[in-house]
Tab-separated table of C-alpha atoms and ligand atoms in Angstrom:
chain	number	residue	atom	x	y	z
A	1	UNK	CA	-179.318	-40.476	-58.137
A	2	UNK	CA	-178.858	-37.576	-60.305
A	3	UNK	CA	-178.610	-38.680	-63.953
A	4	UNK	CA	-176.817	-35.535	-65.285
A	5	UNK	CA	-174.238	-36.050	-62.641
A	6	UNK	CA	-173.901	-39.891	-63.500
A	7	UNK	CA	-172.979	-38.924	-67.063
A	8	UNK	CA	-170.222	-36.497	-65.795
A	9	UNK	CA	-167.536	-38.997	-65.082
A	10	UNK	CA	-164.442	-37.336	-63.699
A	11	UNK	CA	-161.304	-38.743	-64.857
A	12	UNK	CA	-158.438	-38.730	-62.320
A	13	UNK	CA	-155.755	-37.480	-64.472
A	14	UNK	CA	-153.511	-35.293	-62.588
A	15	UNK	CA	-153.460	-36.181	-58.687
A	16	UNK	CA	-151.663	-32.978	-57.609
A	17	UNK	CA	-153.711	-31.394	-55.007
A	18	UNK	CA	-154.304	-27.457	-55.379
A	19	UNK	CA	-152.433	-25.828	-52.514
A	20	UNK	CA	-150.046	-28.655	-52.366
A	21	UNK	CA	-146.572	-28.211	-53.705
A	22	UNK	CA	-145.914	-31.787	-54.215
A	23	UNK	CA	-147.520	-34.666	-56.079
A	24	UNK	CA	-148.941	-37.075	-53.399
A	25	UNK	CA	-147.104	-40.381	-54.784
A	26	UNK	CA	-143.882	-38.329	-54.751
A	27	UNK	CA	-144.660	-36.935	-51.376
A	28	UNK	CA	-144.975	-40.594	-50.043
A	29	UNK	CA	-141.786	-41.827	-51.985
A	30	UNK	CA	-139.808	-38.900	-50.329
A	31	UNK	CA	-140.457	-40.441	-46.743
A	32	UNK	CA	-140.037	-44.249	-47.771
A	33	UNK	CA	-136.259	-44.580	-46.727
A	34	UNK	CA	-137.019	-43.021	-43.288
A	35	UNK	CA	-140.156	-45.133	-42.574
A	36	UNK	CA	-138.179	-48.276	-43.595
A	37	UNK	CA	-135.399	-47.303	-41.290
A	38	UNK	CA	-137.406	-47.238	-38.254
A	39	UNK	CA	-137.073	-50.442	-36.155
A	40	UNK	CA	-140.424	-49.931	-34.653
A	41	UNK	CA	-142.336	-50.389	-37.876
A	42	UNK	CA	-143.801	-53.784	-38.430
A	43	UNK	CA	-142.927	-55.576	-41.416
A	44	UNK	CA	-145.033	-58.674	-41.451
A	45	UNK	CA	-148.120	-56.525	-40.945
A	46	UNK	CA	-149.191	-54.449	-43.950
A	47	UNK	CA	-148.663	-50.627	-43.657
A	48	UNK	CA	-148.444	-47.721	-46.206
A	49	UNK	CA	-144.955	-47.455	-47.750
A	50	UNK	CA	-144.727	-44.206	-45.730
A	51	UNK	CA	-146.775	-41.466	-44.162
A	52	UNK	CA	-150.144	-41.650	-42.292
A	53	UNK	CA	-152.712	-44.553	-42.842
A	54	UNK	CA	-155.826	-45.487	-41.095
A	55	UNK	CA	-159.034	-47.683	-42.185
A	56	UNK	CA	-158.578	-50.518	-44.635
A	57	UNK	CA	-160.922	-49.615	-47.451
A	58	UNK	CA	-162.617	-51.904	-50.089
A	59	UNK	CA	-160.298	-54.912	-49.957
A	60	UNK	CA	-161.299	-57.439	-52.701
A	61	UNK	CA	-160.177	-60.329	-54.805
A	62	UNK	CA	-160.205	-59.756	-58.461
A	63	UNK	CA	-158.318	-61.254	-61.512
A	64	UNK	CA	-156.066	-63.465	-59.300
A	65	UNK	CA	-154.995	-60.449	-57.038
A	66	UNK	CA	-156.152	-59.390	-53.536
A	67	UNK	CA	-156.471	-55.546	-53.558
A	68	UNK	CA	-156.476	-53.342	-50.498
A	69	UNK	CA	-157.111	-49.817	-50.275
A	70	UNK	CA	-156.747	-47.577	-47.278
A	71	UNK	CA	-157.302	-43.931	-45.841
A	72	UNK	CA	-154.058	-42.319	-46.439
A	73	UNK	CA	-152.568	-38.918	-46.008
A	74	UNK	CA	-149.641	-38.722	-48.473
A	75	UNK	CA	-148.530	-35.354	-47.222
A	76	UNK	CA	-147.793	-36.269	-43.593
A	77	UNK	CA	-147.301	-38.623	-40.810
A	78	UNK	CA	-150.615	-37.552	-39.073
A	79	UNK	CA	-154.416	-37.871	-40.293
A	80	UNK	CA	-155.432	-35.143	-43.054
A	81	UNK	CA	-156.040	-34.953	-46.933
A	82	UNK	CA	-157.566	-38.347	-47.090
A	83	UNK	CA	-156.778	-40.159	-50.426
A	84	UNK	CA	-157.176	-43.952	-51.000
A	85	UNK	CA	-153.869	-45.614	-50.974
A	86	UNK	CA	-153.582	-48.817	-52.991
A	87	UNK	CA	-151.518	-52.115	-52.860
A	88	UNK	CA	-152.081	-55.660	-54.400
A	89	UNK	CA	-150.877	-59.201	-53.407
A	90	UNK	CA	-151.131	-62.875	-54.692
A	91	UNK	CA	-151.392	-64.262	-51.122
A	92	UNK	CA	-152.409	-61.632	-48.536
A	93	UNK	CA	-148.878	-61.584	-47.251
A	94	UNK	CA	-146.476	-60.148	-49.849
A	95	UNK	CA	-147.843	-56.788	-50.980
A	96	UNK	CA	-146.960	-54.642	-53.862
A	97	UNK	CA	-147.463	-50.959	-53.368
A	98	UNK	CA	-149.470	-49.234	-56.231
A	99	UNK	CA	-150.024	-45.619	-57.003
A	100	UNK	CA	-152.701	-43.746	-54.999
A	101	UNK	CA	-156.024	-44.793	-56.531
A	102	UNK	CA	-158.254	-42.005	-55.549
A	103	UNK	CA	-157.465	-38.315	-54.588
A	104	UNK	CA	-159.941	-35.598	-53.515
A	105	UNK	CA	-161.182	-33.619	-56.333
A	106	UNK	CA	-160.689	-30.212	-55.005
A	107	UNK	CA	-162.378	-28.588	-58.218
A	108	UNK	CA	-165.568	-30.557	-57.347
A	109	UNK	CA	-165.457	-29.272	-53.679
A	110	UNK	CA	-164.171	-32.450	-52.381
A	111	UNK	CA	-161.664	-32.386	-49.639
A	112	UNK	CA	-161.396	-35.906	-48.316
A	113	UNK	CA	-162.128	-39.169	-49.869
A	114	UNK	CA	-163.254	-41.273	-46.684
A	115	UNK	CA	-163.690	-44.808	-46.279
A	116	UNK	CA	-165.827	-47.310	-48.306
A	117	UNK	CA	-166.008	-50.418	-49.881
A	118	UNK	CA	-165.592	-52.353	-53.259
A	119	UNK	CA	-168.280	-54.543	-54.766
A	120	UNK	CA	-168.662	-56.281	-58.179
A	121	UNK	CA	-171.607	-55.829	-60.434
A	122	UNK	CA	-173.641	-58.908	-61.578
A	123	UNK	CA	-171.559	-59.011	-64.628
A	124	UNK	CA	-168.315	-58.716	-62.603
A	125	UNK	CA	-167.290	-55.109	-62.955
A	126	UNK	CA	-165.630	-53.630	-59.841
A	127	UNK	CA	-167.221	-50.602	-58.241
A	128	UNK	CA	-165.602	-48.460	-55.334
A	129	UNK	CA	-168.130	-46.686	-53.055
A	130	UNK	CA	-166.785	-44.132	-50.578
A	131	UNK	CA	-167.899	-41.043	-48.701
A	132	UNK	CA	-167.026	-37.770	-50.268
A	133	UNK	CA	-166.334	-34.961	-47.623
A	134	UNK	CA	-166.383	-31.295	-48.738
A	135	UNK	CA	-165.948	-28.123	-46.522
A	136	UNK	CA	-169.120	-26.615	-47.673
A	137	UNK	CA	-171.748	-29.299	-48.105
A	138	UNK	CA	-173.172	-32.400	-46.250
A	139	UNK	CA	-171.315	-35.818	-46.685
A	140	UNK	CA	-172.296	-37.739	-49.933
A	141	UNK	CA	-171.646	-41.198	-51.153
A	142	UNK	CA	-169.527	-41.324	-54.352
A	143	UNK	CA	-168.551	-44.057	-56.653
A	144	UNK	CA	-165.640	-44.821	-58.989
A	145	UNK	CA	-165.228	-47.376	-61.628
A	146	UNK	CA	-161.846	-48.694	-63.217
A	147	UNK	CA	-160.324	-46.606	-65.904
A	148	UNK	CA	-157.602	-49.224	-66.742
A	149	UNK	CA	-157.398	-52.987	-66.514
A	150	UNK	CA	-154.902	-53.268	-63.756
A	151	UNK	CA	-157.192	-51.015	-61.339
A	152	UNK	CA	-154.632	-48.241	-60.949
A	153	UNK	CA	-156.879	-45.626	-62.449
A	154	UNK	CA	-160.356	-44.744	-61.420
A	155	UNK	CA	-163.091	-42.611	-62.750
A	156	UNK	CA	-165.443	-41.047	-60.178
A	157	UNK	CA	-169.231	-40.776	-60.140
A	158	UNK	CA	-169.922	-37.806	-58.020
A	159	UNK	CA	-173.003	-37.325	-55.968
A	160	UNK	CA	-174.016	-41.058	-56.362
A	161	UNK	CA	-176.265	-41.112	-53.239
A	162	UNK	CA	-177.183	-38.022	-51.257
A	163	UNK	CA	-179.521	-37.525	-48.238
A	164	UNK	CA	-181.466	-34.712	-49.973
A	165	UNK	CA	-182.803	-37.100	-52.595
A	166	UNK	CA	-183.730	-39.700	-50.007
A	167	UNK	CA	-185.207	-37.181	-47.555
A	168	UNK	CA	-183.307	-38.535	-44.649
A	169	UNK	CA	-181.250	-36.664	-42.018
A	170	UNK	CA	-178.579	-39.063	-40.512
A	171	UNK	CA	-175.811	-37.458	-38.730
A	172	UNK	CA	-172.163	-38.469	-39.488
A	173	UNK	CA	-173.645	-40.180	-42.726
A	174	UNK	CA	-170.702	-42.256	-43.968
A	175	UNK	CA	-168.682	-45.416	-44.897
A	176	UNK	CA	-170.870	-47.257	-47.623
A	177	UNK	CA	-170.546	-50.866	-47.791
A	178	UNK	CA	-172.089	-52.889	-50.627
A	179	UNK	CA	-173.147	-56.639	-50.356
A	180	UNK	CA	-175.155	-59.215	-52.212
A	181	UNK	CA	-177.979	-61.348	-50.671
A	182	UNK	CA	-180.375	-63.583	-52.459
A	183	UNK	CA	-179.263	-62.026	-55.928
A	184	UNK	CA	-179.802	-58.493	-54.841
A	185	UNK	CA	-177.181	-55.781	-54.022
A	186	UNK	CA	-177.528	-53.742	-50.791
A	187	UNK	CA	-175.556	-50.966	-49.503
A	188	UNK	CA	-175.327	-49.829	-45.689
A	189	UNK	CA	-173.960	-46.737	-44.247
A	190	UNK	CA	-173.172	-45.727	-40.621
A	191	UNK	CA	-174.102	-42.650	-38.641
A	192	UNK	CA	-176.785	-41.662	-36.090
A	193	UNK	CA	-180.314	-40.711	-35.788
A	194	UNK	CA	-181.670	-38.912	-32.631
A	195	UNK	CA	-178.658	-39.416	-30.748
A	196	UNK	CA	-178.537	-43.377	-31.290
A	197	UNK	CA	-176.101	-45.259	-33.631
A	198	UNK	CA	-177.788	-46.472	-36.598
A	199	UNK	CA	-177.099	-48.515	-40.031
A	200	UNK	CA	-179.088	-47.358	-43.088
A	201	UNK	CA	-180.087	-49.812	-45.646
A	202	UNK	CA	-180.423	-49.196	-49.421
A	203	UNK	CA	-181.184	-51.573	-52.335
A	204	UNK	CA	-179.606	-51.125	-55.938
A	205	UNK	CA	-181.962	-49.529	-58.345
A	206	UNK	CA	-179.564	-50.083	-61.429
A	207	UNK	CA	-177.311	-52.884	-62.631
A	208	UNK	CA	-174.360	-50.772	-62.628
A	209	UNK	CA	-174.719	-50.158	-58.829
A	210	UNK	CA	-174.666	-46.497	-59.319
A	211	UNK	CA	-178.140	-45.761	-58.400
A	212	UNK	CA	-179.856	-46.763	-54.895
A	213	UNK	CA	-183.171	-46.673	-53.046
A	214	UNK	CA	-183.417	-46.066	-49.404
A	215	UNK	CA	-185.349	-48.809	-47.444
A	216	UNK	CA	-184.750	-47.644	-44.005
A	217	UNK	CA	-182.887	-48.425	-40.743
A	218	UNK	CA	-181.353	-51.773	-40.900
A	219	UNK	CA	-179.958	-51.753	-37.303
A	220	UNK	CA	-179.965	-49.504	-34.158
A	221	UNK	CA	-177.222	-49.744	-31.783
A	222	UNK	CA	-178.442	-51.482	-28.702
A	223	UNK	CA	-176.620	-49.425	-26.072
A	224	UNK	CA	-178.165	-45.798	-25.775
A	225	UNK	CA	-174.862	-44.208	-24.964
A	226	UNK	CA	-173.501	-44.770	-28.575
A	227	UNK	CA	-174.660	-42.009	-30.807
A	228	UNK	CA	-172.787	-42.786	-34.074
A	229	UNK	CA	-171.531	-46.130	-35.705
A	230	UNK	CA	-168.670	-46.052	-38.335
A	231	UNK	CA	-167.749	-48.564	-40.859
A	232	UNK	CA	-170.594	-50.937	-41.009
A	233	UNK	CA	-169.689	-54.140	-42.786
A	234	UNK	CA	-171.209	-57.467	-43.383
A	235	UNK	CA	-169.681	-61.028	-43.437
A	236	UNK	CA	-171.681	-64.128	-44.923
A	237	UNK	CA	-170.498	-67.094	-42.629
A	238	UNK	CA	-172.319	-70.243	-42.898
A	239	UNK	CA	-175.765	-69.533	-43.412
A	240	UNK	CA	-175.681	-66.394	-41.328
A	241	UNK	CA	-174.779	-62.716	-41.706
A	242	UNK	CA	-172.271	-61.123	-39.332
A	243	UNK	CA	-172.765	-57.284	-39.076
A	244	UNK	CA	-169.672	-55.552	-37.806
A	245	UNK	CA	-169.703	-51.958	-36.683
A	246	UNK	CA	-166.943	-49.771	-35.265
A	247	UNK	CA	-167.968	-47.893	-32.185
A	248	UNK	CA	-165.797	-46.244	-29.616
A	249	UNK	CA	-162.513	-47.482	-30.731
A	250	UNK	CA	-163.822	-51.019	-30.946
A	251	UNK	CA	-165.150	-53.479	-33.514
A	252	UNK	CA	-168.137	-55.226	-32.579
A	253	UNK	CA	-169.915	-58.163	-34.345
A	254	UNK	CA	-173.624	-59.035	-34.280
A	255	UNK	CA	-174.429	-62.505	-35.773
A	256	UNK	CA	-177.858	-62.939	-37.053
A	257	UNK	CA	-180.181	-62.398	-40.327
A	258	UNK	CA	-181.946	-59.799	-42.113
A	259	UNK	CA	-185.746	-60.065	-41.664
A	260	UNK	CA	-188.014	-57.460	-43.357
A	261	UNK	CA	-185.273	-54.926	-43.715
A	262	UNK	CA	-184.062	-55.275	-40.005
A	263	UNK	CA	-180.841	-56.957	-38.704
A	264	UNK	CA	-181.971	-59.423	-35.981
A	265	UNK	CA	-179.079	-60.861	-33.968
A	266	UNK	CA	-178.464	-63.833	-31.725
A	267	UNK	CA	-174.993	-63.056	-30.480
A	268	UNK	CA	-172.925	-60.248	-29.901
A	269	UNK	CA	-169.221	-59.844	-28.995
A	270	UNK	CA	-165.900	-57.797	-29.450
A	271	UNK	CA	-163.672	-58.806	-32.546
A	272	UNK	CA	-159.844	-58.473	-32.498
A	273	UNK	CA	-159.682	-56.043	-29.587
A	274	UNK	CA	-157.309	-53.256	-30.482
A	275	UNK	CA	-158.206	-53.213	-34.270
A	276	UNK	CA	-160.763	-50.553	-35.651
A	277	UNK	CA	-162.613	-49.883	-38.842
A	278	UNK	CA	-162.906	-53.423	-40.006
A	279	UNK	CA	-163.308	-54.657	-43.432
A	280	UNK	CA	-163.886	-58.075	-45.093
A	281	UNK	CA	-162.348	-58.983	-48.288
A	282	UNK	CA	-164.920	-59.117	-50.947
A	283	UNK	CA	-165.303	-61.801	-53.900
A	284	UNK	CA	-163.477	-64.471	-51.863
A	285	UNK	CA	-166.049	-67.302	-52.281
A	286	UNK	CA	-166.968	-68.908	-48.922
A	287	UNK	CA	-163.787	-67.555	-47.220
A	288	UNK	CA	-163.982	-64.304	-45.481
A	289	UNK	CA	-161.041	-62.494	-44.536
A	290	UNK	CA	-160.774	-59.910	-41.850
A	291	UNK	CA	-158.589	-56.863	-41.591
A	292	UNK	CA	-158.707	-53.928	-39.270
A	293	UNK	CA	-156.852	-50.608	-38.607
A	294	UNK	CA	-154.127	-50.553	-35.945
A	295	UNK	CA	-153.696	-47.013	-34.668
A	296	UNK	CA	-150.234	-45.616	-34.072
A	297	UNK	CA	-149.558	-41.874	-33.522
A	298	UNK	CA	-146.061	-41.161	-32.404
A	299	UNK	CA	-143.775	-42.338	-35.374
A	300	UNK	CA	-141.938	-40.277	-37.801
A	301	UNK	CA	-142.586	-40.786	-41.497
A	302	UNK	CA	-145.404	-43.543	-40.951
A	303	UNK	CA	-148.169	-44.316	-38.741
A	304	UNK	CA	-150.748	-47.065	-38.797
A	305	UNK	CA	-150.916	-50.766	-40.121
A	306	UNK	CA	-153.455	-53.341	-40.591
A	307	UNK	CA	-154.094	-56.235	-38.316
A	308	UNK	CA	-152.945	-59.639	-39.707
A	309	UNK	CA	-155.424	-60.830	-42.348
A	310	UNK	CA	-157.534	-63.458	-40.411
A	311	UNK	CA	-159.963	-66.136	-41.666
A	312	UNK	CA	-163.296	-65.524	-39.969
A	313	UNK	CA	-165.444	-68.449	-38.507
A	314	UNK	CA	-168.436	-68.630	-35.971
A	315	UNK	CA	-168.644	-70.839	-32.872
A	316	UNK	CA	-171.840	-72.677	-32.321
A	317	UNK	CA	-173.229	-70.029	-30.191
A	318	UNK	CA	-172.648	-67.337	-33.019
A	319	UNK	CA	-169.408	-65.719	-31.772
A	320	UNK	CA	-166.723	-64.799	-34.348
A	321	UNK	CA	-163.420	-66.536	-34.446
A	322	UNK	CA	-160.333	-65.308	-36.049
A	323	UNK	CA	-157.375	-67.341	-37.144
A	324	UNK	CA	-154.354	-65.825	-39.005
A	325	UNK	CA	-154.510	-66.906	-42.601
A	326	UNK	CA	-152.591	-70.033	-43.552
A	327	UNK	CA	-150.717	-68.024	-46.153
A	328	UNK	CA	-148.563	-66.371	-43.301
A	329	UNK	CA	-146.967	-69.834	-43.163
A	330	UNK	CA	-144.861	-68.897	-46.138
A	331	UNK	CA	-142.847	-66.601	-43.914
A	332	UNK	CA	-141.767	-69.199	-41.331
A	333	UNK	CA	-138.150	-69.867	-40.735
A	334	UNK	CA	-137.120	-72.770	-38.459
A	335	UNK	CA	-135.881	-71.435	-35.003
A	336	UNK	CA	-135.380	-72.655	-31.445
A	337	UNK	CA	-136.470	-70.516	-28.632
A	338	UNK	CA	-132.696	-69.642	-28.050
A	339	UNK	CA	-132.602	-68.386	-31.709
A	340	UNK	CA	-135.956	-66.458	-31.681
A	341	UNK	CA	-135.719	-62.949	-33.048
A	342	UNK	CA	-138.260	-60.239	-33.931
A	343	UNK	CA	-140.511	-60.776	-35.985
A	344	UNK	CA	-141.548	-64.304	-34.639
A	345	UNK	CA	-144.420	-66.603	-34.458
A	346	UNK	CA	-145.174	-68.729	-31.501
A	347	UNK	CA	-147.695	-71.424	-30.799
A	348	UNK	CA	-148.233	-73.302	-27.372
A	349	UNK	CA	-150.826	-75.112	-25.192
A	350	UNK	CA	-151.851	-73.796	-21.864
A	351	UNK	CA	-153.085	-75.215	-18.642
A	352	UNK	CA	-156.086	-72.808	-18.165
A	353	UNK	CA	-156.458	-73.652	-14.417
A	354	UNK	CA	-153.056	-71.784	-13.596
A	355	UNK	CA	-152.178	-68.205	-14.001
A	356	UNK	CA	-149.915	-67.421	-16.990
A	357	UNK	CA	-147.459	-64.481	-17.690
A	358	UNK	CA	-145.295	-64.378	-20.739
A	359	UNK	CA	-142.727	-61.896	-21.890
A	360	UNK	CA	-142.242	-61.228	-25.717
A	361	UNK	CA	-139.846	-58.592	-26.719
A	362	UNK	CA	-141.160	-55.926	-24.308
A	363	UNK	CA	-144.722	-57.171	-24.586
A	364	UNK	CA	-146.504	-58.881	-21.776
A	365	UNK	CA	-149.291	-61.414	-21.964
A	366	UNK	CA	-151.094	-62.656	-18.938
A	367	UNK	CA	-153.812	-64.791	-18.023
A	368	UNK	CA	-156.049	-64.989	-14.678
A	369	UNK	CA	-157.730	-68.312	-14.555
A	370	UNK	CA	-160.269	-66.953	-11.962
A	371	UNK	CA	-161.772	-64.303	-14.101
A	372	UNK	CA	-160.776	-65.811	-17.425
A	373	UNK	CA	-159.209	-62.469	-18.564
A	374	UNK	CA	-156.454	-62.636	-21.017
A	375	UNK	CA	-154.495	-59.448	-21.094
A	376	UNK	CA	-151.863	-57.559	-23.009
A	377	UNK	CA	-150.194	-54.239	-22.114
A	378	UNK	CA	-153.160	-52.047	-23.397
A	379	UNK	CA	-155.981	-54.778	-24.278
A	380	UNK	CA	-157.946	-57.303	-22.421
A	381	UNK	CA	-160.523	-60.052	-23.540
A	382	UNK	CA	-162.766	-62.258	-21.445
A	383	UNK	CA	-162.647	-65.778	-22.629
A	384	UNK	CA	-165.729	-67.906	-22.835
A	385	UNK	CA	-163.838	-71.021	-21.759
A	386	UNK	CA	-160.603	-71.541	-19.831
A	387	UNK	CA	-157.560	-70.695	-21.925
A	388	UNK	CA	-156.053	-73.895	-23.755
A	389	UNK	CA	-153.814	-72.486	-26.434
A	390	UNK	CA	-152.119	-69.316	-27.638
A	391	UNK	CA	-150.890	-68.334	-31.052
A	392	UNK	CA	-148.711	-65.303	-31.009
A	393	UNK	CA	-147.000	-63.020	-33.493
A	394	UNK	CA	-144.404	-60.480	-32.494
A	395	UNK	CA	-143.567	-57.897	-35.378
A	396	UNK	CA	-141.387	-54.979	-34.241
A	397	UNK	CA	-143.871	-52.773	-32.232
A	398	UNK	CA	-146.857	-55.002	-33.046
A	399	UNK	CA	-148.384	-58.064	-31.238
A	400	UNK	CA	-151.159	-60.310	-32.116
A	401	UNK	CA	-152.625	-62.753	-29.685
A	402	UNK	CA	-154.949	-65.522	-30.800
A	403	UNK	CA	-156.373	-67.407	-27.952
A	404	UNK	CA	-158.320	-70.872	-27.945
A	405	UNK	CA	-158.279	-71.141	-31.629
A	406	UNK	CA	-159.306	-67.647	-32.317
A	407	UNK	CA	-162.247	-67.421	-29.894
A	408	UNK	CA	-160.420	-64.435	-28.259
A	409	UNK	CA	-157.962	-62.225	-30.235
A	410	UNK	CA	-155.876	-59.295	-29.031
A	411	UNK	CA	-154.036	-56.850	-31.200
A	412	UNK	CA	-151.546	-54.497	-29.324
A	413	UNK	CA	-148.893	-51.994	-30.274
A	414	UNK	CA	-146.119	-50.476	-28.198
A	415	UNK	CA	-144.865	-46.855	-28.661
A	416	UNK	CA	-141.623	-48.459	-29.979
A	417	UNK	CA	-140.084	-51.878	-30.538
A	418	UNK	CA	-139.221	-53.358	-27.077
A	419	UNK	CA	-136.115	-55.165	-25.845
A	420	UNK	CA	-135.294	-58.594	-27.198
A	421	UNK	CA	-135.853	-61.919	-25.589
A	422	UNK	CA	-138.706	-64.123	-24.777
A	423	UNK	CA	-139.925	-65.584	-21.454
A	424	UNK	CA	-142.443	-68.539	-22.213
A	425	UNK	CA	-142.844	-70.319	-18.700
A	426	UNK	CA	-146.129	-72.032	-18.624
A	427	UNK	CA	-146.325	-72.514	-22.506
A	428	UNK	CA	-146.537	-76.135	-23.303
A	429	UNK	CA	-145.695	-77.878	-26.631
A	430	UNK	CA	-144.130	-74.754	-27.783
A	431	UNK	CA	-143.403	-74.173	-31.357
A	432	UNK	CA	-141.430	-71.276	-32.543
A	433	UNK	CA	-140.390	-69.559	-36.101
A	434	UNK	CA	-138.563	-66.572	-36.985
A	435	UNK	CA	-140.571	-64.777	-39.728
A	436	UNK	CA	-138.917	-63.515	-42.892
A	437	UNK	CA	-140.201	-60.046	-43.307
A	438	UNK	CA	-142.385	-59.447	-46.264
A	439	UNK	CA	-141.321	-55.727	-46.736
A	440	UNK	CA	-138.330	-53.779	-46.082
B	1	LIG	C1	-162.990	-44.498	-39.025
B	1	LIG	C2	-163.222	-43.172	-39.825
B	1	LIG	C3	-164.422	-43.385	-40.730
B	1	LIG	C4	-164.093	-42.265	-41.848
B	1	LIG	C5	-162.457	-42.290	-41.955
B	1	LIG	C6	-161.987	-41.043	-42.102
B	1	LIG	O1	-161.761	-44.529	-38.521
B	1	LIG	O2	-163.344	-42.174	-38.926
B	1	LIG	O3	-165.584	-43.209	-40.190
B	1	LIG	O4	-164.670	-42.546	-43.170
B	1	LIG	O5	-162.165	-42.866	-40.738
B	1	LIG	O6	-160.605	-41.181	-42.384
């Protein structure tokens, strides 16, 4: 931590990017009507009001609100000019869009504000941690602290953590995530060393969480064909830690504990197949709520959305389970199968000794009892026990499948909203609801 730099807080007054004609918030606003009019755009799932979004960033609960930030290109429907978009919600379901929280400081040689996390100091002050990308320097970890009480303005603390100071040489060093364990704050980053994906561990060296000391490599990805880890993040479930890493388009969870600065795991498995760059809401007590990025690339005026917020749990043998948050129930409107529209929610039991094939507004869901593989159009998951129940959400071009009380989860997306109609043969004790969309 360079003290001179710590003192130099950079106020985020004017968000207009040099070289960009438009203010980023105005640029987003100018595409909202077009994004809203697209029937393929999910309305139950969270997405940016318009334009491109990818990873969720720094979701946390504070002062009665759930906040979510996200990787955002305000200037287009493709990746670029990374900013942090911002929204808040009382219930994880109904979201209020807020102005862009963090923009690149071009005057400081910053081109992109990459992914990161939010944590609270011991005395409850929020701090954002993110990777600052500049065209003429190595990635650095920067911080930002609130400049107003509703968290819509943030002051940057540039150059908070650099590899030069720590004498490390991690490739693709990014995506800081901060967590508390045993009264101490720790920070992890992704990247790779000598061609292997690694997670670095740091400990806080000051109470304001703006100064960090490198402790070493917390975790090396077990498979040698993985050279880089993105978005490491930790969830405390029961008495254990779950380390989630994003690798080759998938989120993988390792369940275990930290011993002498190393992560030792007893279980490993994919989480919410189809989602990427996971984050867990911070400051939610014993509750751990998962969100991930759902990638789309072909839409006009918008791309990308978040997987449905889901409560995390663990099976006895340490595998992560996900269940849609109960707050989603507020969107339910009674509907029979014949009345079922899109978006909709469906629950039912299954005889896991028989094959199953469902059709849901253009999506297919099938199950093979011999291999125990559950399949959607683009995703598969192997179930550890025969299929016994399904909990399904159809939302425009988005599908979420929770199998066996969340032991297997698939998130899928079609290039566009499919045809209408549901074929649910083989599903027993069926319950169906239309969902009142939370956003226009
Ligand atoms: C993951 C990721 C992160 C990076 C961000 C950039 O999708 O590549 O590693 O910080 O997206 O937008």
